[in-house]
Amino acid sequence: MSFKSVAIDGPAGAGKSTLARQLAGRLGFLYVDTGAIYRTVALAVLRAGADPADESQVVSLLEGLDIRMGYGEDGAQRMYLNGEDVSGAIREHRVSGAASKSSALPAVRAFLLDFQRRQAREHSVVMDGRDIGTVVLPGADVKIFLTAAPEARARRRLLELEQRGEQADFEAVLRDIKERDWQDEHRPAAPLKRAEDAALLDTTSMNLEQSLEGLLALVKEKIGQ
Ligand code: DC
């Protein structure tokens, strides 16, 4: 049996995870959120009291880590660290900061490469991240670079925070997004960039439904699903 793969890359806040999950549901593929995997490593680093930017400290931890992925009854991806369900804990703000640092370490990227590839060897997948089309699955059947203007991403993020009852300021959220973009695009290991053969989908003036239709059209064009 041959499995199909859809790689979706793009900056933070482009709607990638929501859209990739919905796309996977429509296609009947497994959704793999690779950001959650990087976040799990970052959580382990924080819990060990290590510095997420210090390669030798992080490397000495990696060997002993038991990281697993599973799916809940609702179909949502869950992450397990040494047997504990950490799906909620990895969403904390301090973990975002640590993940941004530890994911820039080549040793962490190398450690997670096979873990990610294995998912695509064993299932048809929609995988989202920063380097899926360029590094993890360069042979993916469909590659999409999903983006939106920083202002549009900041507006969406603000809405999300407000819905969670959190206070936030547009300018601060926008600054945070631009800073993360810069870091992701300029890090030496696997910088965020569009694969040459990736289709570009700019969702600045699209709502979720229109973006999903856009993704489905691109998939259909490539693999006829
Ligand atoms: O998409 P996210 O915010 O959950 O990602 C968490 C961090 O991991 C973020 O700093 C980017 C990084 N990341 C990465 O370097 N490569 C991936 N394939 C996915 C995420």
Coordinates of C-alpha atoms and ligand atoms in Angstrom, one line a residue:
M1 CA 0.0 0.0 0.0
S2 CA 1.4 3.4 -0.8
F3 CA 0.7 6.3 1.5
K4 CA 0.2 9.9 0.5
S5 CA 1.7 12.9 2.1
V6 CA 0.7 16.6 2.3
A7 CA 3.4 19.0 3.7
I8 CA 2.2 22.3 5.0
D9 CA 4.8 24.9 6.1
G10 CA 4.5 28.5 7.1
P11 CA 4.9 31.1 9.8
A12 CA 3.2 31.2 13.2
G13 CA -0.4 32.3 13.1
A14 CA -1.2 31.6 9.5
G15 CA -3.9 29.1 10.6
K16 CA -1.8 26.1 9.8
S17 CA -2.7 23.8 12.6
T18 CA -6.5 24.4 12.4
L19 CA -6.5 24.1 8.6
A20 CA -4.1 21.1 8.5
R21 CA -6.3 19.3 11.0
Q22 CA -9.5 20.0 9.0
L23 CA -7.8 19.1 5.8
A24 CA -6.6 15.8 7.2
G25 CA -10.2 15.1 8.4
R26 CA -11.6 15.8 4.9
L27 CA -9.0 13.5 3.3
G28 CA -9.1 10.8 5.9
F29 CA -5.4 11.2 6.5
L30 CA -3.5 11.4 9.9
Y31 CA -2.8 14.9 11.1
V32 CA 0.7 15.4 12.4
D33 CA 1.4 18.6 14.2
T34 CA 5.2 18.7 14.4
G35 CA 5.2 21.9 16.5
A36 CA 3.7 19.8 19.3
I37 CA 6.6 17.4 19.0
Y38 CA 9.2 20.2 19.4
R39 CA 7.1 21.6 22.2
T40 CA 7.3 18.3 24.0
V41 CA 11.1 18.3 23.9
A42 CA 11.1 21.9 25.1
L43 CA 8.9 20.9 28.1
A44 CA 11.3 18.1 29.0
V45 CA 14.2 20.5 28.9
L46 CA 12.4 23.0 31.2
R47 CA 11.3 20.3 33.6
A48 CA 14.9 19.1 33.9
G49 CA 16.0 22.6 34.7
A50 CA 18.2 22.8 31.6
D51 CA 18.8 25.7 29.3
P52 CA 16.9 25.2 26.0
A53 CA 19.5 27.1 24.1
D54 CA 22.5 25.1 25.4
E55 CA 23.2 22.3 23.0
S56 CA 25.3 20.1 25.3
Q57 CA 22.8 20.3 28.1
V58 CA 19.9 19.5 25.8
V59 CA 21.8 16.7 24.0
S60 CA 22.5 14.9 27.3
L61 CA 18.7 14.8 27.9
L62 CA 17.6 13.6 24.5
E63 CA 18.8 10.0 24.9
G64 CA 16.6 9.3 27.9
L65 CA 13.5 10.8 26.5
D66 CA 10.4 8.7 25.8
I67 CA 8.2 10.8 23.4
R68 CA 5.1 9.3 21.9
M69 CA 2.2 10.5 19.9
G70 CA -1.3 9.3 20.1
Y71 CA -4.8 10.3 19.2
G72 CA -7.7 10.9 21.5
E73 CA -11.3 9.7 21.0
D74 CA -12.1 13.1 19.4
G75 CA -9.3 12.5 16.9
A76 CA -7.1 15.2 18.4
Q77 CA -3.3 14.5 18.5
R78 CA -2.0 14.0 22.0
M79 CA 1.6 14.1 23.1
Y80 CA 3.1 11.8 25.8
L81 CA 6.3 12.5 27.7
N82 CA 7.6 9.5 29.7
G83 CA 4.1 8.1 29.7
E84 CA 2.4 11.3 30.9
D85 CA -0.1 13.1 28.7
V86 CA 1.4 16.6 28.3
S87 CA -0.9 17.9 25.5
G88 CA -2.1 20.7 27.7
A89 CA 1.2 21.6 29.3
I90 CA 3.0 22.1 26.0
R91 CA 0.7 25.0 25.1
E92 CA 1.9 27.2 28.0
H93 CA 3.6 30.4 27.0
R94 CA 6.9 29.5 28.6
V95 CA 7.0 26.4 26.5
S96 CA 6.6 28.4 23.3
G97 CA 9.6 30.4 24.2
A98 CA 11.7 27.4 25.1
A99 CA 10.6 25.5 21.9
S100 CA 11.7 28.4 19.8
K101 CA 15.2 28.1 21.3
S102 CA 15.6 24.3 21.4
S103 CA 14.1 23.8 17.9
A104 CA 17.0 25.9 16.6
L105 CA 19.5 23.3 17.8
P106 CA 20.7 21.0 15.0
A107 CA 20.9 18.1 17.5
V108 CA 17.2 18.4 18.3
R109 CA 16.2 18.6 14.7
A110 CA 18.3 15.5 13.9
F111 CA 16.8 13.6 16.9
L112 CA 13.2 14.3 15.7
L113 CA 13.8 13.8 12.0
D114 CA 13.2 10.0 12.0
F115 CA 10.3 10.3 14.4
Q116 CA 8.5 12.6 12.0
R117 CA 9.4 10.6 8.9
R118 CA 8.2 7.4 10.5
Q119 CA 4.6 8.8 10.7
A120 CA 4.6 9.3 6.9
R121 CA 6.0 5.8 6.3
E122 CA 3.2 4.3 8.3
H123 CA 0.2 6.4 7.3
S124 CA -1.1 8.9 4.8
V125 CA -0.5 12.2 6.5
V126 CA -1.1 15.9 6.5
M127 CA 2.0 17.2 8.3
D128 CA 2.5 20.8 9.3
G129 CA 5.6 22.6 10.6
R130 CA 8.4 24.8 9.3
D131 CA 10.6 22.5 7.3
I132 CA 8.3 19.7 6.2
G133 CA 8.5 20.3 2.5
T134 CA 12.1 21.2 2.5
V135 CA 13.7 18.7 5.0
V136 CA 11.4 16.2 6.6
L137 CA 9.4 15.1 3.5
P138 CA 11.1 16.5 0.5
G139 CA 9.3 13.9 -1.6
A140 CA 5.8 14.9 -0.3
D141 CA 3.0 14.4 -2.9
V142 CA 1.7 17.9 -2.1
K143 CA 3.7 20.9 -0.7
I144 CA 1.9 24.0 0.4
F145 CA 3.4 27.2 2.0
L146 CA 0.6 28.8 4.0
T147 CA 1.0 32.4 4.9
A148 CA -0.8 35.6 5.7
A149 CA 0.3 39.2 6.3
P150 CA 1.7 39.8 9.9
E151 CA -1.2 42.2 10.6
A152 CA -3.8 39.6 9.7
R153 CA -2.1 36.9 11.8
A154 CA -1.9 39.3 14.7
R155 CA -5.6 40.1 14.5
R156 CA -6.4 36.3 14.5
R157 CA -4.1 35.7 17.4
L158 CA -5.7 38.6 19.3
L159 CA -9.2 37.1 18.8
E160 CA -8.0 33.7 19.9
L161 CA -6.6 35.2 23.1
E162 CA -9.7 37.2 23.8
Q163 CA -11.8 34.1 23.3
R164 CA -9.7 32.5 26.0
G165 CA -10.4 35.4 28.3
E166 CA -6.8 36.7 28.1
Q167 CA -5.9 40.4 27.8
A168 CA -3.7 41.3 24.9
D169 CA -2.6 44.4 23.0
F170 CA -2.6 44.4 19.1
E171 CA 0.8 46.1 18.8
A172 CA 2.4 43.7 21.3
V173 CA 1.0 40.7 19.5
L174 CA 2.2 42.1 16.1
R175 CA 5.7 42.7 17.5
D176 CA 5.8 39.2 18.9
I177 CA 4.8 37.7 15.5
K178 CA 7.3 39.7 13.6
E179 CA 10.1 38.8 16.0
R180 CA 9.2 35.1 15.7
D181 CA 9.2 35.3 11.9
W182 CA 12.6 36.9 11.9
Q183 CA 14.0 34.2 14.3
D184 CA 12.4 31.4 12.3
E185 CA 13.7 32.7 8.9
H186 CA 17.2 33.5 10.1
R187 CA 18.2 30.5 12.2
P188 CA 21.0 28.5 10.7
A189 CA 19.3 25.1 11.2
A190 CA 16.3 24.5 8.9
P191 CA 15.2 28.1 8.5
L192 CA 11.6 28.7 7.5
K193 CA 11.5 29.0 3.8
R194 CA 9.2 28.0 1.0
A195 CA 10.3 24.9 -0.9
E196 CA 10.8 25.7 -4.6
D197 CA 8.0 23.3 -5.5
A198 CA 5.6 24.4 -2.8
A199 CA 2.3 26.1 -3.8
L200 CA 1.8 29.4 -2.1
L201 CA -1.5 30.0 -0.3
D202 CA -1.9 33.5 1.2
T203 CA -4.9 33.6 3.5
T204 CA -4.7 37.3 4.4
S205 CA -8.1 38.0 2.9
M206 CA -9.6 34.6 3.3
N207 CA -11.7 33.2 6.2
L208 CA -11.2 29.6 7.4
E209 CA -13.7 28.1 5.1
Q210 CA -12.2 29.8 2.0
S211 CA -8.7 28.8 3.1
L212 CA -9.8 25.1 3.5
E213 CA -11.3 25.2 0.0
G214 CA -8.1 26.6 -1.3
L215 CA -6.1 23.8 0.3
L216 CA -8.5 21.1 -1.0
A217 CA -8.2 22.5 -4.5
L218 CA -4.4 22.3 -4.4
V219 CA -4.5 18.7 -3.1
K220 CA -7.0 17.7 -5.7
E221 CA -4.8 19.2 -8.4
K222 CA -1.8 17.1 -7.3
I223 CA -3.3 13.8 -6.1
G224 CA -6.8 13.9 -7.3
Q225 CA -8.3 13.3 -3.8
Ligands
DC1 O1 4.0 25.8 15.5 P1 4.3 25.8 16.9 O2 4.2 27.2 17.5 O3 3.6 24.8 17.8 O4 5.9 25.4 17.0 C1 6.6 25.4 18.2 C2 8.1 25.8 17.9 O5 8.7 24.7 17.2 C3 8.3 27.1 17.1 O6 9.3 27.9 17.7 C4 8.7 26.6 15.7 C5 9.3 25.2 16.0 N1 9.1 24.2 15.0 C6 10.1 23.9 14.1 O7 11.2 24.5 14.3 N2 10.0 23.0 13.2 C7 8.8 22.4 13.0 N3 8.6 21.5 12.0 C8 7.7 22.7 13.8 C9 7.9 23.7 14.8

